[in-house]
Amino acid sequence: EKIVLKFSLHFIFLITFQMGYSQNNSFESFFKPSDSLNLKRQNTVIISEAVLATGTLIGLSQAWYADYPKSDFHFINDNSDWLQMDKFGHVFTSYHLGRFGAEMLQWSGANKKNQLLYGAGLGFAFLTAVEVFDGYSSQWGASSGDIIANASGTALYVSQELIWKEQRITPKFSFHTTKYAGYRPEVLGSSYTEQILKDYNGQTYWLSVNLHSFAKGSKIPKWLNVALGYGAEGMITGNKENTTTTYTPNPQRFKQLYLSLDVDLTKIETNSHFLKTIFSVFNSVKIPAPTIKFVQFNDIKYHFIYF
């Protein structure tokens, strides 16, 4: 599920590229957003999104939910699980799915209202559909906390566009491997790729703030950001009460805050629309940089480079 949620629109972009590039001989002009509504581009975006979203949901239904019995629709309270790391993941995913959706409509020349209404709402709509699947599965259940997190990610993007007409605060992600995955690889991942998606102990979610955007006219580099991160460790199961002696050792669960420098790739000046697209896609990832870590919010540690 996490694989699909975080990377589905990257695949949409590739489909859009393949369909559009075959019809356009100019590499740079393809990536340049249209000055007015381009129906061919808009139809390409809409069809690509619809096909991929439908295929993804069908795939989830068969591969993720088919092995478990169905139930009446129900909610669960999982707000204390994984020390809220999964909720930060939902905010991150909803924000960037919506951002990519809005940027693709911008590329097609759609007006701002449609970009925000239909593009930015894509993340919330898709993730809500996944919650419905969870709600009808006896193994899981719809989570009100997840829905709130999804709405928060969408709102973070839309509100900045309405207030500032730019994204000054961007959710970002970083990851490093931990020892905890070895205790329970079937849940936390047995390979590096799986651990990126499943091992919450190694994940960090950031709010990266662009300094120049809040100090227009200053000499601060336009690309320089300060990032505030959140992470947690010591988690072998979702909920502390569910930890059994099967998983040894039984580590202490604790939260961490981070303060670091970052780069807003979208603020790097270039005339290449291809590079602008690449920068936009990878602006979801936190740049490795010197970092101050606050363990349990009171013990301070320093990292020359943290990711």
PDB file of C-alpha atoms in Angstrom, residues 34-242:
ATOM      1  CA  SER A  34       0.968  25.793 -21.759  1.00  0.00           C
ATOM      2  CA  ASP A  35       0.049  29.493 -21.707  1.00  0.00           C
ATOM      3  CA  SER A  36      -3.600  28.635 -22.376  1.00  0.00           C
ATOM      4  CA  LEU A  37      -5.747  25.554 -22.056  1.00  0.00           C
ATOM      5  CA  ASN A  38      -4.372  22.755 -24.217  1.00  0.00           C
ATOM      6  CA  LEU A  39      -7.181  20.218 -24.527  1.00  0.00           C
ATOM      7  CA  LYS A  40      -4.866  17.482 -25.797  1.00  0.00           C
ATOM      8  CA  ARG A  41      -2.624  17.868 -22.765  1.00  0.00           C
ATOM      9  CA  GLN A  42      -5.558  18.124 -20.371  1.00  0.00           C
ATOM     10  CA  ASN A  43      -7.141  14.972 -21.772  1.00  0.00           C
ATOM     11  CA  THR A  44      -3.804  13.184 -21.501  1.00  0.00           C
ATOM     12  CA  VAL A  45      -3.521  14.142 -17.847  1.00  0.00           C
ATOM     13  CA  ILE A  46      -7.116  13.224 -16.986  1.00  0.00           C
ATOM     14  CA  ILE A  47      -7.044   9.887 -18.840  1.00  0.00           C
ATOM     15  CA  SER A  48      -3.644   8.951 -17.394  1.00  0.00           C
ATOM     16  CA  GLU A  49      -4.748   9.759 -13.846  1.00  0.00           C
ATOM     17  CA  ALA A  50      -8.053   7.915 -14.214  1.00  0.00           C
ATOM     18  CA  VAL A  51      -6.447   4.796 -15.699  1.00  0.00           C
ATOM     19  CA  LEU A  52      -3.661   4.656 -13.149  1.00  0.00           C
ATOM     20  CA  ALA A  53      -5.878   5.398 -10.145  1.00  0.00           C
ATOM     21  CA  THR A  54      -8.424   2.770 -11.201  1.00  0.00           C
ATOM     22  CA  GLY A  55      -5.736   0.207 -11.926  1.00  0.00           C
ATOM     23  CA  THR A  56      -4.023   0.920  -8.624  1.00  0.00           C
ATOM     24  CA  LEU A  57      -7.212   0.494  -6.608  1.00  0.00           C
ATOM     25  CA  ILE A  58      -8.041  -2.752  -8.412  1.00  0.00           C
ATOM     26  CA  GLY A  59      -4.504  -3.967  -7.804  1.00  0.00           C
ATOM     27  CA  LEU A  60      -4.752  -3.102  -4.109  1.00  0.00           C
ATOM     28  CA  SER A  61      -8.058  -4.923  -3.846  1.00  0.00           C
ATOM     29  CA  GLN A  62      -6.564  -8.094  -5.325  1.00  0.00           C
ATOM     30  CA  ALA A  63      -3.068  -8.045  -3.865  1.00  0.00           C
ATOM     31  CA  TRP A  64      -3.570  -6.384  -0.462  1.00  0.00           C
ATOM     32  CA  TYR A  65      -7.118  -7.077   0.696  1.00  0.00           C
ATOM     33  CA  ALA A  66      -8.136 -10.309  -1.084  1.00  0.00           C
ATOM     34  CA  ASP A  67      -6.425 -12.567   1.478  1.00  0.00           C
ATOM     35  CA  TYR A  68      -8.500 -11.203   4.367  1.00  0.00           C
ATOM     36  CA  PRO A  69     -12.245 -11.559   4.998  1.00  0.00           C
ATOM     37  CA  LYS A  70     -14.465  -8.550   4.444  1.00  0.00           C
ATOM     38  CA  SER A  71     -16.599  -6.957   7.138  1.00  0.00           C
ATOM     39  CA  ASP A  72     -19.163  -4.240   7.620  1.00  0.00           C
ATOM     40  CA  PHE A  73     -17.690  -0.782   7.240  1.00  0.00           C
ATOM     41  CA  HIS A  74     -16.089   0.237  10.522  1.00  0.00           C
ATOM     42  CA  PHE A  75     -13.614   2.704  12.020  1.00  0.00           C
ATOM     43  CA  ILE A  76     -10.637   1.988  14.247  1.00  0.00           C
ATOM     44  CA  ASN A  77      -8.629   4.263  16.531  1.00  0.00           C
ATOM     45  CA  ASP A  78      -4.972   3.844  15.583  1.00  0.00           C
ATOM     46  CA  ASN A  79      -3.864   7.349  16.524  1.00  0.00           C
ATOM     47  CA  SER A  80      -1.325   6.075  19.071  1.00  0.00           C
ATOM     48  CA  ASP A  81       0.235   3.508  16.726  1.00  0.00           C
ATOM     49  CA  TRP A  82       3.817   3.938  15.507  1.00  0.00           C
ATOM     50  CA  LEU A  83       4.091   7.133  17.612  1.00  0.00           C
ATOM     51  CA  GLN A  84       2.095   8.941  14.894  1.00  0.00           C
ATOM     52  CA  MET A  85       4.771   8.367  12.225  1.00  0.00           C
ATOM     53  CA  ASP A  86       2.184   6.891   9.856  1.00  0.00           C
ATOM     54  CA  LYS A  87       0.055  10.018  10.222  1.00  0.00           C
ATOM     55  CA  PHE A  88       2.969  12.213   9.159  1.00  0.00           C
ATOM     56  CA  GLY A  89       3.341   9.868   6.195  1.00  0.00           C
ATOM     57  CA  HIS A  90      -0.272  10.496   5.210  1.00  0.00           C
ATOM     58  CA  VAL A  91       0.232  14.278   5.368  1.00  0.00           C
ATOM     59  CA  PHE A  92       3.356  13.961   3.212  1.00  0.00           C
ATOM     60  CA  THR A  93       1.689  11.687   0.651  1.00  0.00           C
ATOM     61  CA  SER A  94      -1.522  13.699   0.354  1.00  0.00           C
ATOM     62  CA  TYR A  95       0.425  16.950  -0.062  1.00  0.00           C
ATOM     63  CA  HIS A  96       2.678  15.693  -2.833  1.00  0.00           C
ATOM     64  CA  LEU A  97       0.023  13.752  -4.716  1.00  0.00           C
ATOM     65  CA  GLY A  98      -2.030  16.938  -4.715  1.00  0.00           C
ATOM     66  CA  ARG A  99       0.968  19.065  -5.682  1.00  0.00           C
ATOM     67  CA  PHE A 100       1.837  16.838  -8.621  1.00  0.00           C
ATOM     68  CA  GLY A 101      -1.808  16.766  -9.674  1.00  0.00           C
ATOM     69  CA  ALA A 102      -2.018  20.562  -9.622  1.00  0.00           C
ATOM     70  CA  GLU A 103       1.292  20.967 -11.465  1.00  0.00           C
ATOM     71  CA  MET A 104       0.197  18.592 -14.211  1.00  0.00           C
ATOM     72  CA  LEU A 105      -2.976  20.590 -14.733  1.00  0.00           C
ATOM     73  CA  GLN A 106      -0.852  23.732 -14.787  1.00  0.00           C
ATOM     74  CA  TRP A 107       1.254  22.059 -17.494  1.00  0.00           C
ATOM     75  CA  SER A 108      -1.930  21.522 -19.513  1.00  0.00           C
ATOM     76  CA  GLY A 109      -2.870  25.209 -19.196  1.00  0.00           C
ATOM     77  CA  ALA A 110      -5.806  24.725 -16.833  1.00  0.00           C
ATOM     78  CA  ASN A 111      -6.809  27.774 -14.794  1.00  0.00           C
ATOM     79  CA  LYS A 112      -5.815  28.143 -11.145  1.00  0.00           C
ATOM     80  CA  LYS A 113      -9.255  27.236  -9.824  1.00  0.00           C
ATOM     81  CA  ASN A 114      -9.223  23.879 -11.603  1.00  0.00           C
ATOM     82  CA  GLN A 115      -5.638  23.247 -10.569  1.00  0.00           C
ATOM     83  CA  LEU A 116      -6.578  23.581  -6.914  1.00  0.00           C
ATOM     84  CA  LEU A 117      -9.998  21.961  -7.117  1.00  0.00           C
ATOM     85  CA  TYR A 118      -9.248  18.940  -9.278  1.00  0.00           C
ATOM     86  CA  GLY A 119      -5.470  18.689  -9.129  1.00  0.00           C
ATOM     87  CA  ALA A 120      -4.712  19.383  -5.481  1.00  0.00           C
ATOM     88  CA  GLY A 121      -7.744  17.339  -4.421  1.00  0.00           C
ATOM     89  CA  LEU A 122      -6.382  14.250  -6.142  1.00  0.00           C
ATOM     90  CA  GLY A 123      -4.305  13.143  -3.163  1.00  0.00           C
ATOM     91  CA  PHE A 124      -7.176  13.397  -0.701  1.00  0.00           C
ATOM     92  CA  ALA A 125      -9.605  11.641  -3.059  1.00  0.00           C
ATOM     93  CA  PHE A 126      -7.252   8.755  -3.776  1.00  0.00           C
ATOM     94  CA  LEU A 127      -6.242   8.217  -0.152  1.00  0.00           C
ATOM     95  CA  THR A 128      -9.884   8.408   0.945  1.00  0.00           C
ATOM     96  CA  ALA A 129     -10.692   5.586  -1.478  1.00  0.00           C
ATOM     97  CA  VAL A 130      -7.962   3.507   0.181  1.00  0.00           C
ATOM     98  CA  GLU A 131      -9.506   4.274   3.589  1.00  0.00           C
ATOM     99  CA  VAL A 132     -12.822   2.931   2.313  1.00  0.00           C
ATOM    100  CA  PHE A 133     -11.070  -0.318   1.391  1.00  0.00           C
ATOM    101  CA  ASP A 134      -9.596  -0.447   4.898  1.00  0.00           C
ATOM    102  CA  GLY A 135     -13.026   0.164   6.391  1.00  0.00           C
ATOM    103  CA  TYR A 136     -14.486  -2.923   4.708  1.00  0.00           C
ATOM    104  CA  SER A 137     -11.581  -5.182   5.710  1.00  0.00           C
ATOM    105  CA  SER A 138     -11.765  -7.200   8.929  1.00  0.00           C
ATOM    106  CA  GLN A 139      -7.970  -6.966   9.222  1.00  0.00           C
ATOM    107  CA  TRP A 140      -7.971  -3.170   9.355  1.00  0.00           C
ATOM    108  CA  GLY A 141     -10.564  -0.428   9.506  1.00  0.00           C
ATOM    109  CA  ALA A 142     -10.990   3.123   8.351  1.00  0.00           C
ATOM    110  CA  SER A 143      -9.008   5.554  10.474  1.00  0.00           C
ATOM    111  CA  SER A 144     -10.348   8.992  11.321  1.00  0.00           C
ATOM    112  CA  GLY A 145      -6.758  10.005  12.116  1.00  0.00           C
ATOM    113  CA  ASP A 146      -5.658   9.007   8.621  1.00  0.00           C
ATOM    114  CA  ILE A 147      -8.499  10.977   7.041  1.00  0.00           C
ATOM    115  CA  ILE A 148      -7.606  14.071   9.077  1.00  0.00           C
ATOM    116  CA  ALA A 149      -3.958  13.681   8.077  1.00  0.00           C
ATOM    117  CA  ASN A 150      -4.932  13.327   4.406  1.00  0.00           C
ATOM    118  CA  ALA A 151      -7.040  16.478   4.613  1.00  0.00           C
ATOM    119  CA  SER A 152      -4.199  18.310   6.367  1.00  0.00           C
ATOM    120  CA  GLY A 153      -1.748  17.510   3.570  1.00  0.00           C
ATOM    121  CA  THR A 154      -4.169  18.771   0.929  1.00  0.00           C
ATOM    122  CA  ALA A 155      -4.989  21.865   2.990  1.00  0.00           C
ATOM    123  CA  LEU A 156      -1.298  22.668   3.441  1.00  0.00           C
ATOM    124  CA  TYR A 157      -0.828  22.862  -0.317  1.00  0.00           C
ATOM    125  CA  VAL A 158      -4.072  24.670  -1.170  1.00  0.00           C
ATOM    126  CA  SER A 159      -3.842  27.237   1.639  1.00  0.00           C
ATOM    127  CA  GLN A 160      -0.352  28.322   0.593  1.00  0.00           C
ATOM    128  CA  GLU A 161      -1.433  28.760  -3.003  1.00  0.00           C
ATOM    129  CA  LEU A 162      -4.410  30.871  -1.883  1.00  0.00           C
ATOM    130  CA  ILE A 163      -2.493  32.975   0.652  1.00  0.00           C
ATOM    131  CA  TRP A 164       0.970  33.342  -0.898  1.00  0.00           C
ATOM    132  CA  LYS A 165       0.525  31.997  -4.458  1.00  0.00           C
ATOM    133  CA  GLU A 166       3.620  29.875  -3.853  1.00  0.00           C
ATOM    134  CA  GLN A 167       4.774  26.993  -1.655  1.00  0.00           C
ATOM    135  CA  ARG A 168       6.860  28.371   1.183  1.00  0.00           C
ATOM    136  CA  ILE A 169       6.556  25.323   3.468  1.00  0.00           C
ATOM    137  CA  THR A 170       7.140  21.904   1.923  1.00  0.00           C
ATOM    138  CA  PRO A 171       6.798  18.470   3.580  1.00  0.00           C
ATOM    139  CA  LYS A 172       9.857  16.337   2.887  1.00  0.00           C
ATOM    140  CA  PHE A 173      11.128  12.841   3.622  1.00  0.00           C
ATOM    141  CA  SER A 174      14.431  11.191   4.503  1.00  0.00           C
ATOM    142  CA  PHE A 175      15.443   7.692   5.564  1.00  0.00           C
ATOM    143  CA  HIS A 176      18.301   5.714   7.088  1.00  0.00           C
ATOM    144  CA  THR A 177      18.471   2.023   7.958  1.00  0.00           C
ATOM    145  CA  THR A 178      18.062   0.908  11.592  1.00  0.00           C
ATOM    146  CA  LYS A 179      18.656  -2.229  13.652  1.00  0.00           C
ATOM    147  CA  TYR A 180      14.950  -2.636  14.382  1.00  0.00           C
ATOM    148  CA  ALA A 181      14.043  -4.043  10.963  1.00  0.00           C
ATOM    149  CA  GLY A 182      16.212  -7.078  11.765  1.00  0.00           C
ATOM    150  CA  TYR A 183      14.011  -7.935  14.740  1.00  0.00           C
ATOM    151  CA  ARG A 184      10.849  -8.160  12.639  1.00  0.00           C
ATOM    152  CA  PRO A 185      11.671  -8.065   8.896  1.00  0.00           C
ATOM    153  CA  GLU A 186       8.277  -9.405   7.832  1.00  0.00           C
ATOM    154  CA  VAL A 187       6.703  -6.161   9.079  1.00  0.00           C
ATOM    155  CA  LEU A 188       9.552  -3.628   8.973  1.00  0.00           C
ATOM    156  CA  GLY A 189      11.106  -4.847   5.732  1.00  0.00           C
ATOM    157  CA  SER A 190      13.689  -7.442   4.740  1.00  0.00           C
ATOM    158  CA  SER A 191      15.386  -5.365   2.021  1.00  0.00           C
ATOM    159  CA  TYR A 192      16.492  -1.752   1.796  1.00  0.00           C
ATOM    160  CA  THR A 193      13.616  -0.872  -0.544  1.00  0.00           C
ATOM    161  CA  GLU A 194      11.041  -2.420   1.777  1.00  0.00           C
ATOM    162  CA  GLN A 195      12.560  -0.757   4.840  1.00  0.00           C
ATOM    163  CA  ILE A 196      12.294   2.704   3.254  1.00  0.00           C
ATOM    164  CA  LEU A 197       8.538   2.171   3.104  1.00  0.00           C
ATOM    165  CA  LYS A 198       7.929   0.084   6.226  1.00  0.00           C
ATOM    166  CA  ASP A 199      10.522   0.848   8.897  1.00  0.00           C
ATOM    167  CA  TYR A 200       9.162   3.924  10.656  1.00  0.00           C
ATOM    168  CA  ASN A 201      12.241   3.928  12.927  1.00  0.00           C
ATOM    169  CA  GLY A 202      14.426   5.142  10.061  1.00  0.00           C
ATOM    170  CA  GLN A 203      11.988   7.606   8.541  1.00  0.00           C
ATOM    171  CA  THR A 204      12.038  11.337   9.206  1.00  0.00           C
ATOM    172  CA  TYR A 205       9.306  13.700   8.063  1.00  0.00           C
ATOM    173  CA  TRP A 206      10.197  17.358   7.660  1.00  0.00           C
ATOM    174  CA  LEU A 207       8.585  20.731   7.188  1.00  0.00           C
ATOM    175  CA  SER A 208      11.083  22.615   5.043  1.00  0.00           C
ATOM    176  CA  VAL A 209      10.666  26.409   5.204  1.00  0.00           C
ATOM    177  CA  ASN A 210      12.034  28.680   2.490  1.00  0.00           C
ATOM    178  CA  LEU A 211      13.669  31.663   4.196  1.00  0.00           C
ATOM    179  CA  HIS A 212      13.751  34.058   1.232  1.00  0.00           C
ATOM    180  CA  SER A 213       9.998  33.694   0.727  1.00  0.00           C
ATOM    181  CA  PHE A 214       9.445  35.192   4.182  1.00  0.00           C
ATOM    182  CA  ALA A 215      12.064  37.894   3.686  1.00  0.00           C
ATOM    183  CA  LYS A 216      11.507  39.246   0.190  1.00  0.00           C
ATOM    184  CA  GLY A 217      14.273  41.564  -0.950  1.00  0.00           C
ATOM    185  CA  SER A 218      16.835  40.140   1.462  1.00  0.00           C
ATOM    186  CA  LYS A 219      20.213  38.717   0.455  1.00  0.00           C
ATOM    187  CA  ILE A 220      19.247  35.250   1.673  1.00  0.00           C
ATOM    188  CA  PRO A 221      19.731  32.758  -1.204  1.00  0.00           C
ATOM    189  CA  LYS A 222      16.371  31.943  -2.763  1.00  0.00           C
ATOM    190  CA  TRP A 223      17.033  28.205  -2.470  1.00  0.00           C
ATOM    191  CA  LEU A 224      18.034  28.129   1.228  1.00  0.00           C
ATOM    192  CA  ASN A 225      15.617  26.426   3.625  1.00  0.00           C
ATOM    193  CA  VAL A 226      15.448  25.606   7.318  1.00  0.00           C
ATOM    194  CA  ALA A 227      13.803  22.259   8.072  1.00  0.00           C
ATOM    195  CA  LEU A 228      12.061  21.012  11.214  1.00  0.00           C
ATOM    196  CA  GLY A 229      11.844  17.220  11.352  1.00  0.00           C
ATOM    197  CA  TYR A 230       9.998  14.585  13.365  1.00  0.00           C
ATOM    198  CA  GLY A 231      10.998  10.970  13.900  1.00  0.00           C
ATOM    199  CA  ALA A 232      10.657   8.108  16.361  1.00  0.00           C
ATOM    200  CA  GLU A 233      12.566   4.946  17.287  1.00  0.00           C
ATOM    201  CA  GLY A 234      12.220   1.768  19.314  1.00  0.00           C
ATOM    202  CA  MET A 235       9.123   0.585  17.449  1.00  0.00           C
ATOM    203  CA  ILE A 236       8.906  -3.116  16.619  1.00  0.00           C
ATOM    204  CA  THR A 237       5.105  -3.174  16.686  1.00  0.00           C
ATOM    205  CA  GLY A 238       2.569  -0.452  16.027  1.00  0.00           C
ATOM    206  CA  ASN A 239       1.371  -0.187  19.599  1.00  0.00           C
ATOM    207  CA  LYS A 240       3.486  -0.596  22.702  1.00  0.00           C
ATOM    208  CA  GLU A 241       0.813  -2.719  24.383  1.00  0.00           C
ATOM    209  CA  ASN A 242       1.039  -5.237  21.511  1.00  0.00           C
TER     210      ASN A 242
END
